[in-house]
Tab-separated table of C-alpha atoms in Angstrom:
chain	number	residue	atom	x	y	z
S	166	UNK	CA	38.095	-27.852	84.633
S	167	UNK	CA	34.728	-28.032	82.914
S	168	UNK	CA	33.415	-24.471	83.202
S	169	UNK	CA	30.141	-25.207	81.428
S	170	UNK	CA	28.606	-23.699	78.321
S	171	UNK	CA	31.414	-23.097	75.829
S	172	UNK	CA	30.414	-19.764	74.325
S	173	UNK	CA	29.333	-17.781	77.399
S	174	UNK	CA	30.038	-19.457	80.732
S	175	UNK	CA	33.436	-20.977	79.864
S	176	UNK	CA	35.155	-17.663	78.897
S	177	UNK	CA	33.833	-15.943	82.043
S	178	UNK	CA	35.122	-18.714	84.290
S	179	UNK	CA	38.395	-19.492	82.528
S	180	UNK	CA	39.599	-16.017	81.556
S	181	UNK	CA	38.106	-13.818	84.276
S	182	UNK	CA	36.931	-15.546	87.458
S	183	UNK	CA	39.654	-18.149	87.925
S	184	UNK	CA	42.571	-15.742	87.192
S	185	UNK	CA	41.005	-13.087	89.438
S	186	UNK	CA	40.565	-15.591	92.253
S	187	UNK	CA	44.187	-16.728	91.864
S	188	UNK	CA	45.442	-13.132	92.018
S	189	UNK	CA	43.498	-12.529	95.248
S	190	UNK	CA	44.836	-15.764	96.738
S	191	UNK	CA	48.358	-14.771	95.687
S	192	UNK	CA	48.036	-11.729	97.967
S	193	UNK	CA	45.946	-13.418	100.698
S	194	UNK	CA	47.229	-16.984	101.382
S	195	UNK	CA	44.121	-18.004	103.374
S	196	UNK	CA	41.570	-19.432	100.927
S	197	UNK	CA	38.627	-18.545	103.174
S	198	UNK	CA	39.563	-14.856	103.291
S	199	UNK	CA	40.318	-14.964	99.551
S	200	UNK	CA	36.783	-16.283	98.886
S	201	UNK	CA	35.269	-13.522	101.044
S	202	UNK	CA	37.219	-10.827	99.169
S	203	UNK	CA	36.292	-12.466	95.865
S	204	UNK	CA	32.607	-12.392	96.871
S	205	UNK	CA	32.864	-8.685	97.742
S	206	UNK	CA	34.545	-7.935	94.408
S	207	UNK	CA	31.879	-9.845	92.451
S	208	UNK	CA	29.125	-8.050	94.368
S	209	UNK	CA	30.604	-4.704	93.334
S	210	UNK	CA	30.969	-5.783	89.693
S	211	UNK	CA	27.442	-7.212	89.509
S	212	UNK	CA	25.907	-4.292	91.412
S	213	UNK	CA	24.502	-2.547	88.285
S	214	UNK	CA	22.543	-5.708	87.440
S	215	UNK	CA	21.419	-6.299	91.012
S	216	UNK	CA	20.393	-2.668	91.411
S	217	UNK	CA	17.831	-2.934	88.608
S	218	UNK	CA	16.413	-6.083	90.146
S	219	UNK	CA	16.135	-4.445	93.588
S	220	UNK	CA	14.522	-1.293	92.184
S	221	UNK	CA	11.921	-3.383	90.384
S	222	UNK	CA	11.164	-5.324	93.576
S	223	UNK	CA	10.883	-2.074	95.545
S	224	UNK	CA	8.404	-0.588	93.078
S	225	UNK	CA	6.306	-3.752	93.261
S	226	UNK	CA	6.256	-3.400	97.053
S	227	UNK	CA	5.057	0.194	96.843
S	228	UNK	CA	2.097	-0.607	94.572
S	229	UNK	CA	1.184	-3.823	96.427
S	230	UNK	CA	-1.697	-2.132	98.363
S	231	UNK	CA	-3.191	-0.877	95.058
S	232	UNK	CA	-2.967	-4.351	93.527
S	233	UNK	CA	-4.662	-5.829	96.598
S	234	UNK	CA	-7.487	-3.319	96.174
S	235	UNK	CA	-7.893	-4.427	92.549
S	236	UNK	CA	-8.132	-8.076	93.584
S	237	UNK	CA	-10.694	-7.265	96.297
S	238	UNK	CA	-12.750	-5.106	93.910
S	239	UNK	CA	-12.953	-7.776	91.205
S	240	UNK	CA	-12.594	-11.100	93.063
S	241	UNK	CA	-14.378	-13.152	90.392
S	242	UNK	CA	-13.353	-11.321	87.232
S	243	UNK	CA	-9.788	-12.312	86.337
S	244	UNK	CA	-9.851	-10.407	83.051
S	245	UNK	CA	-10.835	-7.178	84.797
S	246	UNK	CA	-8.190	-7.805	87.440
S	247	UNK	CA	-5.571	-8.120	84.726
S	248	UNK	CA	-6.701	-4.948	82.969
S	249	UNK	CA	-6.682	-2.883	86.180
S	250	UNK	CA	-3.332	-4.347	87.231
S	251	UNK	CA	-1.779	-3.306	83.918
S	252	UNK	CA	-3.234	0.186	84.416
S	253	UNK	CA	-1.479	0.433	87.790
S	254	UNK	CA	1.781	-0.769	86.233
S	255	UNK	CA	1.446	1.771	83.428
S	256	UNK	CA	0.562	4.655	85.755
S	257	UNK	CA	3.567	4.066	87.995
S	258	UNK	CA	6.012	3.112	85.224
S	259	UNK	CA	6.505	-0.484	86.317
S	260	UNK	CA	7.667	-3.277	84.045
S	261	UNK	CA	6.435	-6.586	85.563
S	262	UNK	CA	9.402	-8.366	83.992
S	263	UNK	CA	11.853	-5.654	85.060
S	264	UNK	CA	13.465	-7.843	87.692
S	265	UNK	CA	13.870	-10.873	85.438
S	266	UNK	CA	16.351	-9.521	82.884
S	267	UNK	CA	19.014	-8.483	85.445
S	268	UNK	CA	18.688	-11.923	87.058
S	269	UNK	CA	19.113	-13.673	83.710
S	270	UNK	CA	22.188	-11.589	82.907
S	271	UNK	CA	23.746	-12.681	86.199
S	272	UNK	CA	23.202	-16.401	85.533
S	273	UNK	CA	26.335	-16.985	83.366
S	274	UNK	CA	28.476	-15.460	86.129
S	275	UNK	CA	26.832	-17.677	88.749
S	276	UNK	CA	27.357	-20.833	86.663
S	277	UNK	CA	31.001	-19.917	86.027
S	278	UNK	CA	31.481	-19.206	89.712
S	279	UNK	CA	30.039	-22.616	90.593
S	280	UNK	CA	32.668	-24.263	88.370
S	281	UNK	CA	35.538	-22.182	89.756
S	282	UNK	CA	34.780	-22.880	93.427
S	283	UNK	CA	33.233	-26.335	93.123
S	284	UNK	CA	35.853	-27.926	90.850
S	285	UNK	CA	39.023	-26.081	91.885
S	286	UNK	CA	41.355	-28.847	93.100
S	287	UNK	CA	43.510	-26.315	94.955
S	288	UNK	CA	40.762	-25.901	97.579
S	289	UNK	CA	41.151	-29.518	98.716
S	290	UNK	CA	42.149	-29.776	102.388
S	291	UNK	CA	42.443	-25.981	102.582
S	292	UNK	CA	40.893	-24.666	105.773
S	293	UNK	CA	39.531	-21.300	106.844
S	294	UNK	CA	38.908	-21.549	110.584
S	295	UNK	CA	40.727	-23.968	112.925
S	296	UNK	CA	37.582	-25.599	114.367
S	297	UNK	CA	34.979	-24.989	111.684
S	298	UNK	CA	35.488	-24.973	107.880
S	299	UNK	CA	38.690	-27.010	108.045
S	300	UNK	CA	38.318	-28.162	104.408
S	301	UNK	CA	36.691	-25.780	101.927
S	302	UNK	CA	36.339	-28.485	99.263
S	303	UNK	CA	33.752	-30.529	101.212
S	304	UNK	CA	30.433	-29.699	102.950
S	305	UNK	CA	30.702	-28.362	106.521
S	306	UNK	CA	28.274	-30.858	108.050
S	307	UNK	CA	27.083	-29.733	111.493
S	308	UNK	CA	24.453	-32.439	112.064
S	309	UNK	CA	23.063	-35.515	110.366
S	310	UNK	CA	19.758	-37.368	110.465
S	311	UNK	CA	19.562	-41.150	110.950
S	312	UNK	CA	17.575	-41.342	107.700
S	313	UNK	CA	17.474	-39.611	104.322
S	314	UNK	CA	14.711	-37.111	103.663
S	315	UNK	CA	12.337	-38.304	100.939
S	316	UNK	CA	12.397	-36.575	97.555
S	317	UNK	CA	15.652	-34.690	98.242
S	318	UNK	CA	17.623	-37.746	99.456
S	319	UNK	CA	19.595	-35.712	102.029
S	320	UNK	CA	20.541	-36.675	105.582
S	321	UNK	CA	23.359	-34.178	106.308
S	322	UNK	CA	23.080	-30.435	106.817
S	323	UNK	CA	25.711	-27.781	106.216
S	324	UNK	CA	26.120	-24.909	108.668
S	325	UNK	CA	26.939	-22.420	105.922
S	326	UNK	CA	24.020	-23.661	103.824
S	327	UNK	CA	21.695	-22.966	106.769
S	328	UNK	CA	23.163	-19.467	107.179
S	329	UNK	CA	22.875	-18.859	103.455
S	330	UNK	CA	19.229	-20.016	103.549
S	331	UNK	CA	18.526	-17.651	106.463
S	332	UNK	CA	19.961	-14.651	104.586
S	333	UNK	CA	17.940	-15.599	101.505
S	334	UNK	CA	14.785	-15.812	103.636
S	335	UNK	CA	15.399	-12.229	104.842
S	336	UNK	CA	15.918	-11.079	101.251
S	337	UNK	CA	12.738	-12.800	100.053
S	338	UNK	CA	10.781	-11.392	102.993
S	339	UNK	CA	11.855	-7.874	102.030
S	340	UNK	CA	11.308	-8.269	98.297
S	341	UNK	CA	8.035	-10.216	97.979
S	342	UNK	CA	4.863	-8.377	98.917
S	343	UNK	CA	2.300	-10.129	96.720
S	344	UNK	CA	0.179	-12.417	98.966
S	345	UNK	CA	-0.052	-14.934	96.107
S	346	UNK	CA	3.737	-15.319	96.184
S	347	UNK	CA	4.129	-15.616	99.952
S	348	UNK	CA	4.959	-19.315	99.645
S	349	UNK	CA	8.111	-18.329	97.740
S	350	UNK	CA	9.400	-16.559	100.857
S	351	UNK	CA	9.689	-19.949	102.561
S	352	UNK	CA	10.033	-22.400	99.679
S	353	UNK	CA	13.059	-20.933	97.882
S	354	UNK	CA	15.306	-20.620	100.972
S	355	UNK	CA	14.276	-24.099	102.130
S	356	UNK	CA	14.935	-25.713	98.742
S	357	UNK	CA	18.308	-24.003	98.293
S	358	UNK	CA	19.367	-24.864	101.855
S	359	UNK	CA	18.710	-28.538	101.134
S	360	UNK	CA	20.443	-28.383	97.738
S	361	UNK	CA	23.487	-26.483	99.004
S	362	UNK	CA	23.983	-28.766	102.017
S	363	UNK	CA	25.831	-31.194	99.741
S	364	UNK	CA	28.032	-28.525	98.104
S	365	UNK	CA	31.596	-27.584	99.153
S	366	UNK	CA	31.798	-25.165	102.070
S	367	UNK	CA	33.936	-22.796	99.978
S	368	UNK	CA	31.050	-22.291	97.559
S	369	UNK	CA	28.555	-21.817	100.399
S	370	UNK	CA	30.911	-19.313	102.055
S	371	UNK	CA	30.849	-17.253	98.856
S	372	UNK	CA	27.037	-17.257	98.579
S	373	UNK	CA	26.621	-16.484	102.282
S	374	UNK	CA	28.910	-13.410	102.044
S	375	UNK	CA	27.240	-12.377	98.770
S	376	UNK	CA	23.794	-12.508	100.413
S	377	UNK	CA	24.910	-10.640	103.540
S	378	UNK	CA	26.301	-7.804	101.426
S	379	UNK	CA	23.108	-7.747	99.341
């Protein structure tokens, strides 16, 4: 299996994630349940990083009315807006980049996870539910268009990808309060839903559970 970047991602995937996943599956024979338990375990382990990101987002929500007042007070003076915004951040002890570092630290784990669940040959023809998710190694297509969407080149949609996109929309709605970033509330879930519709259902099951817990 190609786990990705040799010095960071590969050790995480090869020596931690894959063995851990195999241990869970050794106790729980159903791969779908094993993925759910694996997602819960990873959420617990990554909680310290996610907590910092959530706290930063919460602080930004709380000062959002003050930042809106600054923008209304100096609508044509961007330099003054910036100065007053930094004053608000300083007064309330907010680091504008406080949510970025925890997210960056989580990225190697997410890349390694993608390799473990996307490339694991043992997931082939392994089902979770008798009617839906009968093969965790392929997308769980619930409907298809008679044409491919331009730009993204997709004509099939995954049920789990749609659920994952819905949970991400709820997260974005809760976290983003800046009116200038409102487009992100809709754009990110939509883009990831389209991207993940072509990924194996086992991987989408993990991200869906991870988002629900979050």
